[in-house]
PDB file of C-alpha atoms and ligand atoms in Angstrom:
ATOM      1  CA  MET A   1     -23.425  -1.168  14.137  1.00  0.00           C
ATOM      2  CA  ASN A   2     -19.869  -1.204  13.596  1.00  0.00           C
ATOM      3  CA  LYS A   3     -16.947   1.936  13.705  1.00  0.00           C
ATOM      4  CA  THR A   4     -15.756   2.310  10.208  1.00  0.00           C
ATOM      5  CA  ILE A   5     -11.603   2.427  10.083  1.00  0.00           C
ATOM      6  CA  MET A   6      -9.819   3.365   6.408  1.00  0.00           C
ATOM      7  CA  ILE A   7      -5.754   2.448   7.186  1.00  0.00           C
ATOM      8  CA  THR A   8      -3.668   3.596   4.241  1.00  0.00           C
ATOM      9  CA  GLY A   9      -1.016   1.273   3.419  1.00  0.00           C
ATOM     10  CA  ALA A  10      -2.243  -2.039   4.655  1.00  0.00           C
ATOM     11  CA  THR A  11      -0.441  -4.049   2.161  1.00  0.00           C
ATOM     12  CA  SER A  12       2.758  -4.502   4.743  1.00  0.00           C
ATOM     13  CA  GLY A  13       4.338  -3.323   8.370  1.00  0.00           C
ATOM     14  CA  PHE A  14       1.936  -1.453  10.573  1.00  0.00           C
ATOM     15  CA  GLY A  15      -0.922  -1.088   8.367  1.00  0.00           C
ATOM     16  CA  ARG A  16      -1.436  -4.697   7.728  1.00  0.00           C
ATOM     17  CA  ALA A  17      -1.166  -4.929  11.566  1.00  0.00           C
ATOM     18  CA  THR A  18      -3.201  -2.481  12.842  1.00  0.00           C
ATOM     19  CA  ALA A  19      -6.101  -4.397  10.025  1.00  0.00           C
ATOM     20  CA  ILE A  20      -5.571  -7.287  12.015  1.00  0.00           C
ATOM     21  CA  LYS A  21      -6.199  -5.748  15.088  1.00  0.00           C
ATOM     22  CA  PHE A  22      -9.210  -4.361  14.024  1.00  0.00           C
ATOM     23  CA  ALA A  23     -11.060  -7.093  12.307  1.00  0.00           C
ATOM     24  CA  LYS A  24     -11.149  -9.211  15.875  1.00  0.00           C
ATOM     25  CA  ASN A  25     -12.271  -6.049  17.532  1.00  0.00           C
ATOM     26  CA  GLY A  26     -15.182  -6.281  15.422  1.00  0.00           C
ATOM     27  CA  TYR A  27     -14.489  -3.586  13.547  1.00  0.00           C
ATOM     28  CA  ASN A  28     -15.295  -3.013   9.400  1.00  0.00           C
ATOM     29  CA  ILE A  29     -12.015  -2.100   7.908  1.00  0.00           C
ATOM     30  CA  MET A  30     -10.967  -0.185   4.248  1.00  0.00           C
ATOM     31  CA  ILE A  31      -7.399  -1.621   3.365  1.00  0.00           C
ATOM     32  CA  THR A  32      -5.360  -0.008   0.890  1.00  0.00           C
ATOM     33  CA  GLY A  33      -1.944  -0.325  -1.362  1.00  0.00           C
ATOM     34  CA  ARG A  34      -0.484  -0.506  -4.651  1.00  0.00           C
ATOM     35  CA  ARG A  35      -0.477  -4.153  -4.282  1.00  0.00           C
ATOM     36  CA  THR A  36      -4.213  -5.864  -4.697  1.00  0.00           C
ATOM     37  CA  ASP A  37      -2.786  -9.515  -4.547  1.00  0.00           C
ATOM     38  CA  ARG A  38      -1.655  -8.708  -1.158  1.00  0.00           C
ATOM     39  CA  LEU A  39      -4.749  -6.468  -0.443  1.00  0.00           C
ATOM     40  CA  ASN A  40      -7.086  -9.254  -1.786  1.00  0.00           C
ATOM     41  CA  LYS A  41      -5.342 -11.468   0.721  1.00  0.00           C
ATOM     42  CA  LEU A  42      -5.569  -9.669   3.444  1.00  0.00           C
ATOM     43  CA  LYS A  43      -9.596  -9.294   2.895  1.00  0.00           C
ATOM     44  CA  ASN A  44      -9.534 -12.924   2.907  1.00  0.00           C
ATOM     45  CA  GLU A  45      -7.736 -13.114   5.925  1.00  0.00           C
ATOM     46  CA  LEU A  46      -9.983 -10.299   7.687  1.00  0.00           C
ATOM     47  CA  ILE A  47     -13.213 -11.529   6.476  1.00  0.00           C
ATOM     48  CA  ALA A  48     -12.215 -14.628   8.541  1.00  0.00           C
ATOM     49  CA  PHE A  49     -12.991 -13.299  11.394  1.00  0.00           C
ATOM     50  CA  GLY A  50     -16.540 -13.274  11.305  1.00  0.00           C
ATOM     51  CA  LYS A  51     -19.606 -10.304  11.571  1.00  0.00           C
ATOM     52  CA  ILE A  52     -17.192  -7.506   9.487  1.00  0.00           C
ATOM     53  CA  LYS A  53     -17.047  -5.726   5.690  1.00  0.00           C
ATOM     54  CA  VAL A  54     -13.938  -5.216   4.580  1.00  0.00           C
ATOM     55  CA  LEU A  55     -13.273  -3.470   1.317  1.00  0.00           C
ATOM     56  CA  SER A  56      -9.985  -3.298  -0.626  1.00  0.00           C
ATOM     57  CA  LEU A  57      -8.876  -0.144  -2.161  1.00  0.00           C
ATOM     58  CA  THR A  58      -5.910  -0.267  -5.056  1.00  0.00           C
ATOM     59  CA  PHE A  59      -4.658   3.204  -5.557  1.00  0.00           C
ATOM     60  CA  ASP A  60      -1.066   4.868  -4.650  1.00  0.00           C
ATOM     61  CA  VAL A  61      -1.240   7.726  -2.413  1.00  0.00           C
ATOM     62  CA  ARG A  62       0.913   9.718  -4.554  1.00  0.00           C
ATOM     63  CA  ASN A  63      -1.929  10.391  -7.058  1.00  0.00           C
ATOM     64  CA  ARG A  64      -4.001  12.994  -6.472  1.00  0.00           C
ATOM     65  CA  ASP A  65      -6.762  12.515  -8.805  1.00  0.00           C
ATOM     66  CA  GLU A  66      -6.634   9.384  -7.934  1.00  0.00           C
ATOM     67  CA  VAL A  67      -7.129   9.471  -4.364  1.00  0.00           C
ATOM     68  CA  ALA A  68      -9.778  11.841  -4.173  1.00  0.00           C
ATOM     69  CA  SER A  69     -11.821  10.067  -6.841  1.00  0.00           C
ATOM     70  CA  VAL A  70     -11.424   6.434  -4.893  1.00  0.00           C
ATOM     71  CA  ILE A  71     -12.531   8.789  -1.562  1.00  0.00           C
ATOM     72  CA  MET A  72     -15.544  10.404  -3.881  1.00  0.00           C
ATOM     73  CA  ASN A  73     -16.894   7.226  -5.045  1.00  0.00           C
ATOM     74  CA  LEU A  74     -17.011   5.351  -2.171  1.00  0.00           C
ATOM     75  CA  PRO A  75     -20.371   3.731  -1.814  1.00  0.00           C
ATOM     76  CA  GLU A  76     -22.390   5.279   0.414  1.00  0.00           C
ATOM     77  CA  GLU A  77     -22.081   2.883   2.935  1.00  0.00           C
ATOM     78  CA  TRP A  78     -18.331   2.719   3.579  1.00  0.00           C
ATOM     79  CA  LYS A  79     -18.381   7.206   3.587  1.00  0.00           C
ATOM     80  CA  THR A  80     -19.099   7.152   7.557  1.00  0.00           C
ATOM     81  CA  ILE A  81     -15.322   6.968   8.028  1.00  0.00           C
ATOM     82  CA  ASP A  82     -14.269   6.569  11.767  1.00  0.00           C
ATOM     83  CA  ILE A  83     -11.503   6.618  11.881  1.00  0.00           C
ATOM     84  CA  LEU A  84      -8.574   7.496   9.291  1.00  0.00           C
ATOM     85  CA  VAL A  85      -4.647   5.599   9.404  1.00  0.00           C
ATOM     86  CA  ASN A  86      -2.624   7.783   7.295  1.00  0.00           C
ATOM     87  CA  ASN A  87      -0.200   5.134   7.420  1.00  0.00           C
ATOM     88  CA  ALA A  88       1.463   4.745   3.734  1.00  0.00           C
ATOM     89  CA  GLY A  89       4.969   5.804   3.595  1.00  0.00           C
ATOM     90  CA  LEU A  90       8.601   4.829   3.085  1.00  0.00           C
ATOM     91  CA  ALA A  91      12.498   6.087   3.144  1.00  0.00           C
ATOM     92  CA  VAL A  92      14.247   5.990   0.681  1.00  0.00           C
ATOM     93  CA  GLY A  93      18.486   5.776   0.472  1.00  0.00           C
ATOM     94  CA  LEU A  94      20.707   7.179   2.704  1.00  0.00           C
ATOM     95  CA  GLU A  95      23.233   9.009   1.706  1.00  0.00           C
ATOM     96  CA  HIS A  96      24.626  12.834   2.535  1.00  0.00           C
ATOM     97  CA  ILE A  97      23.044  15.263   1.170  1.00  0.00           C
ATOM     98  CA  ASP A  98      25.497  16.496  -0.999  1.00  0.00           C
ATOM     99  CA  ASN A  99      24.851  12.635  -2.894  1.00  0.00           C
ATOM    100  CA  GLY A 100      21.510  11.984  -2.305  1.00  0.00           C
ATOM    101  CA  PHE A 101      19.090  10.896  -5.474  1.00  0.00           C
ATOM    102  CA  ILE A 102      16.841  13.578  -6.193  1.00  0.00           C
ATOM    103  CA  ASP A 103      13.943  10.380  -7.526  1.00  0.00           C
ATOM    104  CA  ASP A 104      14.074   9.268  -4.083  1.00  0.00           C
ATOM    105  CA  TRP A 105      13.835  12.385  -2.569  1.00  0.00           C
ATOM    106  CA  GLU A 106      11.229  12.902  -4.487  1.00  0.00           C
ATOM    107  CA  ARG A 107       9.241   9.058  -3.872  1.00  0.00           C
ATOM    108  CA  MET A 108       9.758  10.360  -0.201  1.00  0.00           C
ATOM    109  CA  ILE A 109       8.222  13.331   0.121  1.00  0.00           C
ATOM    110  CA  ASP A 110       4.824  12.516  -2.432  1.00  0.00           C
ATOM    111  CA  THR A 111       4.258  10.066  -0.791  1.00  0.00           C
ATOM    112  CA  ASN A 112       4.826  11.356   2.732  1.00  0.00           C
ATOM    113  CA  VAL A 113       4.084  14.484   2.625  1.00  0.00           C
ATOM    114  CA  LYS A 114       1.580  14.598  -0.295  1.00  0.00           C
ATOM    115  CA  GLY A 115      -0.075  11.650  -0.342  1.00  0.00           C
ATOM    116  CA  LEU A 116      -1.251  12.101   3.391  1.00  0.00           C
ATOM    117  CA  LEU A 117      -2.369  15.244   2.480  1.00  0.00           C
ATOM    118  CA  TYR A 118      -4.186  13.904   0.022  1.00  0.00           C
ATOM    119  CA  VAL A 119      -5.656  11.497   1.288  1.00  0.00           C
ATOM    120  CA  THR A 120      -6.671  13.850   4.386  1.00  0.00           C
ATOM    121  CA  ARG A 121      -8.327  16.655   2.291  1.00  0.00           C
ATOM    122  CA  ALA A 122     -10.016  13.803   0.688  1.00  0.00           C
ATOM    123  CA  VAL A 123     -11.554  11.979   4.137  1.00  0.00           C
ATOM    124  CA  ALA A 124     -11.403  14.941   6.528  1.00  0.00           C
ATOM    125  CA  PRO A 125     -14.659  16.894   4.327  1.00  0.00           C
ATOM    126  CA  LEU A 126     -16.470  13.168   5.146  1.00  0.00           C
ATOM    127  CA  MET A 127     -16.146  13.925   9.155  1.00  0.00           C
ATOM    128  CA  VAL A 128     -16.981  16.995   9.491  1.00  0.00           C
ATOM    129  CA  THR A 129     -19.961  16.236   7.580  1.00  0.00           C
ATOM    130  CA  ARG A 130     -21.024  13.751  10.407  1.00  0.00           C
ATOM    131  CA  GLY A 131     -19.351  16.549  13.035  1.00  0.00           C
ATOM    132  CA  GLN A 132     -17.258  13.019  14.120  1.00  0.00           C
ATOM    133  CA  GLY A 133     -14.189  11.309  13.317  1.00  0.00           C
ATOM    134  CA  HIS A 134     -10.087  10.378  14.206  1.00  0.00           C
ATOM    135  CA  ILE A 135      -7.044  10.920  12.196  1.00  0.00           C
ATOM    136  CA  ILE A 136      -4.434   9.052  12.823  1.00  0.00           C
ATOM    137  CA  ASN A 137      -0.504   9.405  11.855  1.00  0.00           C
ATOM    138  CA  ILE A 138       2.467   8.103  11.511  1.00  0.00           C
ATOM    139  CA  GLY A 139       5.185  10.199  11.918  1.00  0.00           C
ATOM    140  CA  SER A 140       8.413   9.119  13.430  1.00  0.00           C
ATOM    141  CA  ILE A 141      10.939   9.316  15.339  1.00  0.00           C
ATOM    142  CA  ALA A 142      12.501  10.551  12.673  1.00  0.00           C
ATOM    143  CA  GLY A 143      10.045  13.753  12.428  1.00  0.00           C
ATOM    144  CA  LYS A 144      11.026  14.592  16.533  1.00  0.00           C
ATOM    145  CA  ASP A 145      15.093  14.944  15.892  1.00  0.00           C
ATOM    146  CA  VAL A 146      17.395  14.065  13.005  1.00  0.00           C
ATOM    147  CA  TYR A 147      19.552  11.967  12.166  1.00  0.00           C
ATOM    148  CA  GLU A 148      23.508  11.467   9.980  1.00  0.00           C
ATOM    149  CA  ASN A 149      21.418  10.559   6.116  1.00  0.00           C
ATOM    150  CA  GLY A 150      18.628  10.943   7.157  1.00  0.00           C
ATOM    151  CA  ASN A 151      17.837  14.402   5.977  1.00  0.00           C
ATOM    152  CA  VAL A 152      14.709  14.392   3.746  1.00  0.00           C
ATOM    153  CA  TYR A 153      12.876  10.863   5.089  1.00  0.00           C
ATOM    154  CA  CYS A 154      14.055  12.971   8.436  1.00  0.00           C
ATOM    155  CA  ALA A 155      11.795  16.503   6.696  1.00  0.00           C
ATOM    156  CA  THR A 156       8.950  14.369   5.671  1.00  0.00           C
ATOM    157  CA  LYS A 157       8.232  13.132   9.464  1.00  0.00           C
ATOM    158  CA  SER A 158       9.145  16.980  10.679  1.00  0.00           C
ATOM    159  CA  ALA A 159       5.920  17.542   8.456  1.00  0.00           C
ATOM    160  CA  VAL A 160       4.107  14.692   9.812  1.00  0.00           C
ATOM    161  CA  ASP A 161       4.393  16.474  13.182  1.00  0.00           C
ATOM    162  CA  SER A 162       4.371  19.628  12.250  1.00  0.00           C
ATOM    163  CA  LEU A 163       0.693  18.858   9.706  1.00  0.00           C
ATOM    164  CA  SER A 164      -0.371  16.836  13.264  1.00  0.00           C
ATOM    165  CA  LYS A 165      -0.638  19.741  15.311  1.00  0.00           C
ATOM    166  CA  SER A 166      -2.208  21.943  12.807  1.00  0.00           C
ATOM    167  CA  MET A 167      -4.730  19.887  11.497  1.00  0.00           C
ATOM    168  CA  ARG A 168      -5.985  19.059  15.478  1.00  0.00           C
ATOM    169  CA  ILE A 169      -6.244  23.206  15.480  1.00  0.00           C
ATOM    170  CA  ASP A 170      -8.046  23.218  12.326  1.00  0.00           C
ATOM    171  CA  LEU A 171     -10.717  20.969  13.046  1.00  0.00           C
ATOM    172  CA  LEU A 172     -10.646  21.503  17.091  1.00  0.00           C
ATOM    173  CA  LYS A 173     -14.691  22.887  16.679  1.00  0.00           C
ATOM    174  CA  ASN A 174     -15.471  19.843  14.288  1.00  0.00           C
ATOM    175  CA  ASN A 175     -15.138  17.634  17.629  1.00  0.00           C
ATOM    176  CA  ILE A 176     -12.305  15.472  15.484  1.00  0.00           C
ATOM    177  CA  LYS A 177      -9.657  14.378  17.240  1.00  0.00           C
ATOM    178  CA  VAL A 178      -6.192  13.837  15.621  1.00  0.00           C
ATOM    179  CA  THR A 179      -3.271  11.987  16.827  1.00  0.00           C
ATOM    180  CA  GLN A 180       0.415  11.438  15.757  1.00  0.00           C
ATOM    181  CA  ILE A 181       1.942   8.121  16.431  1.00  0.00           C
ATOM    182  CA  ALA A 182       5.911   8.432  15.907  1.00  0.00           C
ATOM    183  CA  PRO A 183       7.452   5.070  15.857  1.00  0.00           C
ATOM    184  CA  GLY A 184      11.295   3.978  17.222  1.00  0.00           C
ATOM    185  CA  MET A 185      12.977   1.649  14.809  1.00  0.00           C
ATOM    186  CA  ALA A 186      10.993  -1.603  14.168  1.00  0.00           C
ATOM    187  CA  GLU A 187      11.485  -4.448  11.945  1.00  0.00           C
ATOM    188  CA  THR A 188       9.346  -4.137   9.194  1.00  0.00           C
ATOM    189  CA  GLU A 189       9.273  -4.157   5.275  1.00  0.00           C
ATOM    190  CA  PHE A 190      10.878  -0.514   6.000  1.00  0.00           C
ATOM    191  CA  SER A 191      14.635  -0.893   5.468  1.00  0.00           C
ATOM    192  CA  LEU A 192      14.004  -3.297   2.551  1.00  0.00           C
ATOM    193  CA  VAL A 193      12.494  -0.276   1.057  1.00  0.00           C
ATOM    194  CA  ARG A 194      14.670   1.946   2.772  1.00  0.00           C
ATOM    195  CA  PHE A 195      17.868  -0.327   1.090  1.00  0.00           C
ATOM    196  CA  LYS A 196      15.608  -1.012  -2.061  1.00  0.00           C
ATOM    197  CA  GLY A 197      15.080  -4.545  -1.683  1.00  0.00           C
ATOM    198  CA  ASP A 198      18.562  -5.389  -0.132  1.00  0.00           C
ATOM    199  CA  GLU A 199      17.918  -7.620   2.116  1.00  0.00           C
ATOM    200  CA  GLU A 200      21.850  -8.149   4.059  1.00  0.00           C
ATOM    201  CA  LYS A 201      21.839  -4.396   4.503  1.00  0.00           C
ATOM    202  CA  ALA A 202      18.138  -4.442   5.751  1.00  0.00           C
ATOM    203  CA  LYS A 203      18.593  -6.545   8.197  1.00  0.00           C
ATOM    204  CA  THR A 204      21.633  -4.991   9.800  1.00  0.00           C
ATOM    205  CA  VAL A 205      19.562  -2.252  10.857  1.00  0.00           C
ATOM    206  CA  TYR A 206      18.000  -4.562  13.429  1.00  0.00           C
ATOM    207  CA  LYS A 207      21.262  -6.198  14.393  1.00  0.00           C
ATOM    208  CA  GLY A 208      21.319  -6.584  17.827  1.00  0.00           C
ATOM    209  CA  ILE A 209      18.571  -4.894  18.948  1.00  0.00           C
ATOM    210  CA  GLU A 210      15.141  -6.287  19.879  1.00  0.00           C
ATOM    211  CA  ALA A 211      13.130  -3.946  17.254  1.00  0.00           C
ATOM    212  CA  LEU A 212       9.996  -2.993  18.128  1.00  0.00           C
ATOM    213  CA  LYS A 213       7.281  -5.429  16.187  1.00  0.00           C
ATOM    214  CA  GLU A 214       4.169  -4.705  13.720  1.00  0.00           C
ATOM    215  CA  GLU A 215       1.727  -5.482  15.989  1.00  0.00           C
ATOM    216  CA  ASP A 216       3.449  -3.344  18.204  1.00  0.00           C
ATOM    217  CA  ILE A 217       2.050  -0.116  17.061  1.00  0.00           C
ATOM    218  CA  ALA A 218      -0.997  -2.267  15.589  1.00  0.00           C
ATOM    219  CA  GLU A 219      -1.913  -2.181  19.839  1.00  0.00           C
ATOM    220  CA  ALA A 220      -1.358   1.248  20.484  1.00  0.00           C
ATOM    221  CA  ILE A 221      -3.209   2.682  17.462  1.00  0.00           C
ATOM    222  CA  TYR A 222      -6.217   0.958  18.684  1.00  0.00           C
ATOM    223  CA  TYR A 223      -5.086   2.320  22.265  1.00  0.00           C
ATOM    224  CA  CYS A 224      -6.226   5.337  20.969  1.00  0.00           C
ATOM    225  CA  ALA A 225      -8.845   4.954  19.133  1.00  0.00           C
ATOM    226  CA  THR A 226     -10.962   3.605  22.280  1.00  0.00           C
ATOM    227  CA  LEU A 227     -10.387   5.863  24.060  1.00  0.00           C
ATOM    228  CA  PRO A 228     -13.769   7.858  25.734  1.00  0.00           C
ATOM    229  CA  THR A 229     -14.976  10.583  23.361  1.00  0.00           C
ATOM    230  CA  HIS A 230     -13.557  13.565  25.272  1.00  0.00           C
ATOM    231  CA  VAL A 231      -9.931  12.479  25.246  1.00  0.00           C
ATOM    232  CA  CYS A 232      -7.609  12.517  22.463  1.00  0.00           C
ATOM    233  CA  ILE A 233      -3.760  11.453  22.598  1.00  0.00           C
ATOM    234  CA  ASN A 234      -2.123  14.197  20.637  1.00  0.00           C
ATOM    235  CA  ASP A 235       1.412  12.372  20.310  1.00  0.00           C
ATOM    236  CA  LEU A 236       3.049   8.762  21.358  1.00  0.00           C
ATOM    237  CA  VAL A 237       6.241   8.408  20.609  1.00  0.00           C
ATOM    238  CA  ILE A 238       6.957   5.188  20.921  1.00  0.00           C
ATOM    239  CA  THR A 239      10.889   3.225  20.959  1.00  0.00           C
ATOM    240  CA  PRO A 240      12.700  -0.189  21.354  1.00  0.00           C
ATOM    241  CA  THR A 241      13.651  -0.628  24.584  1.00  0.00           C
ATOM    242  CA  ALA A 242      17.195  -0.293  23.911  1.00  0.00           C
ATOM    243  CA  GLN A 243      16.248   3.379  21.300  1.00  0.00           C
ATOM    244  CA  ALA A 244      15.987   6.499  23.197  1.00  0.00           C
ATOM    245  CA  GLY A 245      15.735   8.904  20.616  1.00  0.00           C
ATOM    246  CA  VAL A 246      17.026   8.527  16.826  1.00  0.00           C
ATOM    247  CA  ASN A 247      21.140   8.252  17.765  1.00  0.00           C
ATOM    248  CA  HIS A 248      21.262   6.352  20.656  1.00  0.00           C
ATOM    249  CA  ASN A 249      20.774   3.057  20.277  1.00  0.00           C
ATOM    250  CA  TYR A 250      22.191  -0.146  22.657  1.00  0.00           C
ATOM    251  CA  ARG A 251      23.301  -2.586  20.494  1.00  0.00           C
ATOM    252  CA  LYS A 252      23.741  -6.255  21.983  1.00  0.00           C
ATOM    253  CA  VAL A 253      26.475  -7.681  19.323  1.00  0.00           C
TER     254      VAL A 253
HETATM  255  P1  NDP B 301       6.006  -1.663   5.463  1.00  0.00           P
HETATM  256  O1  NDP B 301       7.136  -0.606   4.569  1.00  0.00           O
HETATM  257  O2  NDP B 301       6.116  -2.398   6.054  1.00  0.00           O
HETATM  258  O3  NDP B 301       4.891  -0.687   4.752  1.00  0.00           O
HETATM  259  C1  NDP B 301       4.585   0.306   3.992  1.00  0.00           C
HETATM  260  C2  NDP B 301       3.432   0.295   3.506  1.00  0.00           C
HETATM  261  O4  NDP B 301       2.816   2.031   2.911  1.00  0.00           O
HETATM  262  C3  NDP B 301       2.885  -0.439   3.056  1.00  0.00           C
HETATM  263  O5  NDP B 301       1.255  -1.279   3.270  1.00  0.00           O
HETATM  264  C4  NDP B 301       3.300   0.289   1.415  1.00  0.00           C
HETATM  265  O6  NDP B 301       1.986  -0.362   0.154  1.00  0.00           O
HETATM  266  C5  NDP B 301       2.109   1.455   1.672  1.00  0.00           C
HETATM  267  N1  NDP B 301       3.172   2.349   0.723  1.00  0.00           N
HETATM  268  C6  NDP B 301       4.301   2.472   0.179  1.00  0.00           C
HETATM  269  N2  NDP B 301       4.272   3.503  -0.454  1.00  0.00           N
HETATM  270  C7  NDP B 301       2.774   3.578  -0.945  1.00  0.00           C
HETATM  271  C8  NDP B 301       2.116   4.605  -1.466  1.00  0.00           C
HETATM  272  N3  NDP B 301       2.250   5.309  -3.136  1.00  0.00           N
HETATM  273  N4  NDP B 301       0.404   4.979  -2.126  1.00  0.00           N
HETATM  274  C9  NDP B 301       0.046   3.850  -1.562  1.00  0.00           C
HETATM  275  N5  NDP B 301       0.765   3.105  -0.090  1.00  0.00           N
HETATM  276  C10 NDP B 301       2.172   3.405  -0.097  1.00  0.00           C
HETATM  277  O7  NDP B 301       6.644  -0.230   6.421  1.00  0.00           O
HETATM  278  P2  NDP B 301       6.105   0.218   7.744  1.00  0.00           P
HETATM  279  O8  NDP B 301       4.695  -0.324   7.840  1.00  0.00           O
HETATM  280  O9  NDP B 301       7.668   0.199   8.525  1.00  0.00           O
HETATM  281  O10 NDP B 301       6.075   1.530   7.436  1.00  0.00           O
HETATM  282  C11 NDP B 301       4.479   2.414   7.865  1.00  0.00           C
HETATM  283  C12 NDP B 301       4.663   3.994   8.478  1.00  0.00           C
HETATM  284  O11 NDP B 301       5.116   3.738   9.111  1.00  0.00           O
HETATM  285  C13 NDP B 301       5.397   4.512   7.548  1.00  0.00           C
HETATM  286  O12 NDP B 301       4.959   6.028   7.053  1.00  0.00           O
HETATM  287  C14 NDP B 301       6.824   4.807   7.982  1.00  0.00           C
HETATM  288  O13 NDP B 301       8.128   5.663   7.340  1.00  0.00           O
HETATM  289  C15 NDP B 301       6.666   4.418   9.334  1.00  0.00           C
HETATM  290  N6  NDP B 301       7.017   4.308  10.960  1.00  0.00           N
HETATM  291  C16 NDP B 301       8.460   3.462   9.959  1.00  0.00           C
HETATM  292  C17 NDP B 301       9.154   2.856  11.401  1.00  0.00           C
HETATM  293  C18 NDP B 301       9.513   1.215  10.896  1.00  0.00           C
HETATM  294  O14 NDP B 301      10.666   1.722  11.678  1.00  0.00           O
HETATM  295  N7  NDP B 301       9.297   0.119  10.459  1.00  0.00           N
HETATM  296  C19 NDP B 301       9.411   3.984  12.109  1.00  0.00           C
HETATM  297  C20 NDP B 301       8.403   4.999  12.601  1.00  0.00           C
HETATM  298  C21 NDP B 301       8.300   5.193  11.324  1.00  0.00           C
HETATM  299  P3  NDP B 301       2.296  -0.988  -0.891  1.00  0.00           P
HETATM  300  O15 NDP B 301       3.731  -0.680  -1.524  1.00  0.00           O
HETATM  301  O16 NDP B 301       1.348  -2.085  -1.657  1.00  0.00           O
HETATM  302  O17 NDP B 301       1.778   0.386  -2.009  1.00  0.00           O
HETATM  303  C1  8X3 B 302      11.528   4.849  11.212  1.00  0.00           C
HETATM  304  C2  8X3 B 302      12.564   4.915  12.177  1.00  0.00           C
HETATM  305  O1  8X3 B 302      14.656   6.571  13.291  1.00  0.00           O
HETATM  306  O2  8X3 B 302      15.030   4.818  11.501  1.00  0.00           O
HETATM  307  O3  8X3 B 302      10.670   6.449  10.814  1.00  0.00           O
HETATM  308  O4  8X3 B 302      14.333   6.906  10.737  1.00  0.00           O
HETATM  309  S1  8X3 B 302      14.178   5.166  11.552  1.00  0.00           S
END
């Protein structure tokens, strides 16, 4: 029987690449995000790999009631979630703390911290009931160290770092693995979102650097998820070769 994976934020970047990687390897896939058109397109792409089922769920992870209701009302066959990838997240803005937009801060906190918690609170009991499961949280090197203007984004990812550790302790007796993957600079739609659609500004982030690709993170997620049952990768920090932490990049310009 196929295993089942739920991926939040599958309409783009790491989430999308992860859905493709697991579909190619025979997993049933639940893809989630806010953009239904993209989910539908991806669903068709995934089904074409054959022999798997795909369920597409449109919801905003910030909506506590919606998250709870969607997951509680899953068809029975989709309630056996083997792997949850808490990936949905974003950075918005890059300002000093005295100039930051409070709306941007709220969006990051609501998505990266509260959204991850809402999804986990709904899915973890299903795993506890079965006495198995694997939660993979996408943190960031921004959760390991801070950079100028990173303030609130770094704080949200630091919360993911901390939550990953405590989830692992809380779920220890339930045979549930918890892994954090903390990527460095990766060229997805991340910077486009951070700079509110400014493509030129987004491109400068990756100038002179071979950034990580979304597939690199999908490969890492797949590796962590397919180890023997007694092995749990706790924390994986992955940067491009040209990056050593949030404040050290080597650019060829
Ligand atoms: P993308 O912008 O390419 O993808 C982000 C995904 O998150 C989209 O599918 C988006 O879907 C989803 N998402 C955002 N907000 C919400 C929401 N409120 N409800 C549901 N889904 C949401 O970025 P990445 O793939 O790079 O980012 C994925 C994760 O990786 C994030 O948590 C990010 O912080 C983290 N990360 C990224 C790094 C990078 O350099 N790229 C490095 C380290 C960590 P939709 O808009 O359809 O809702
Ligand atoms: C994204 C990585 O360093 O741009 O989480 O904040 S960084």
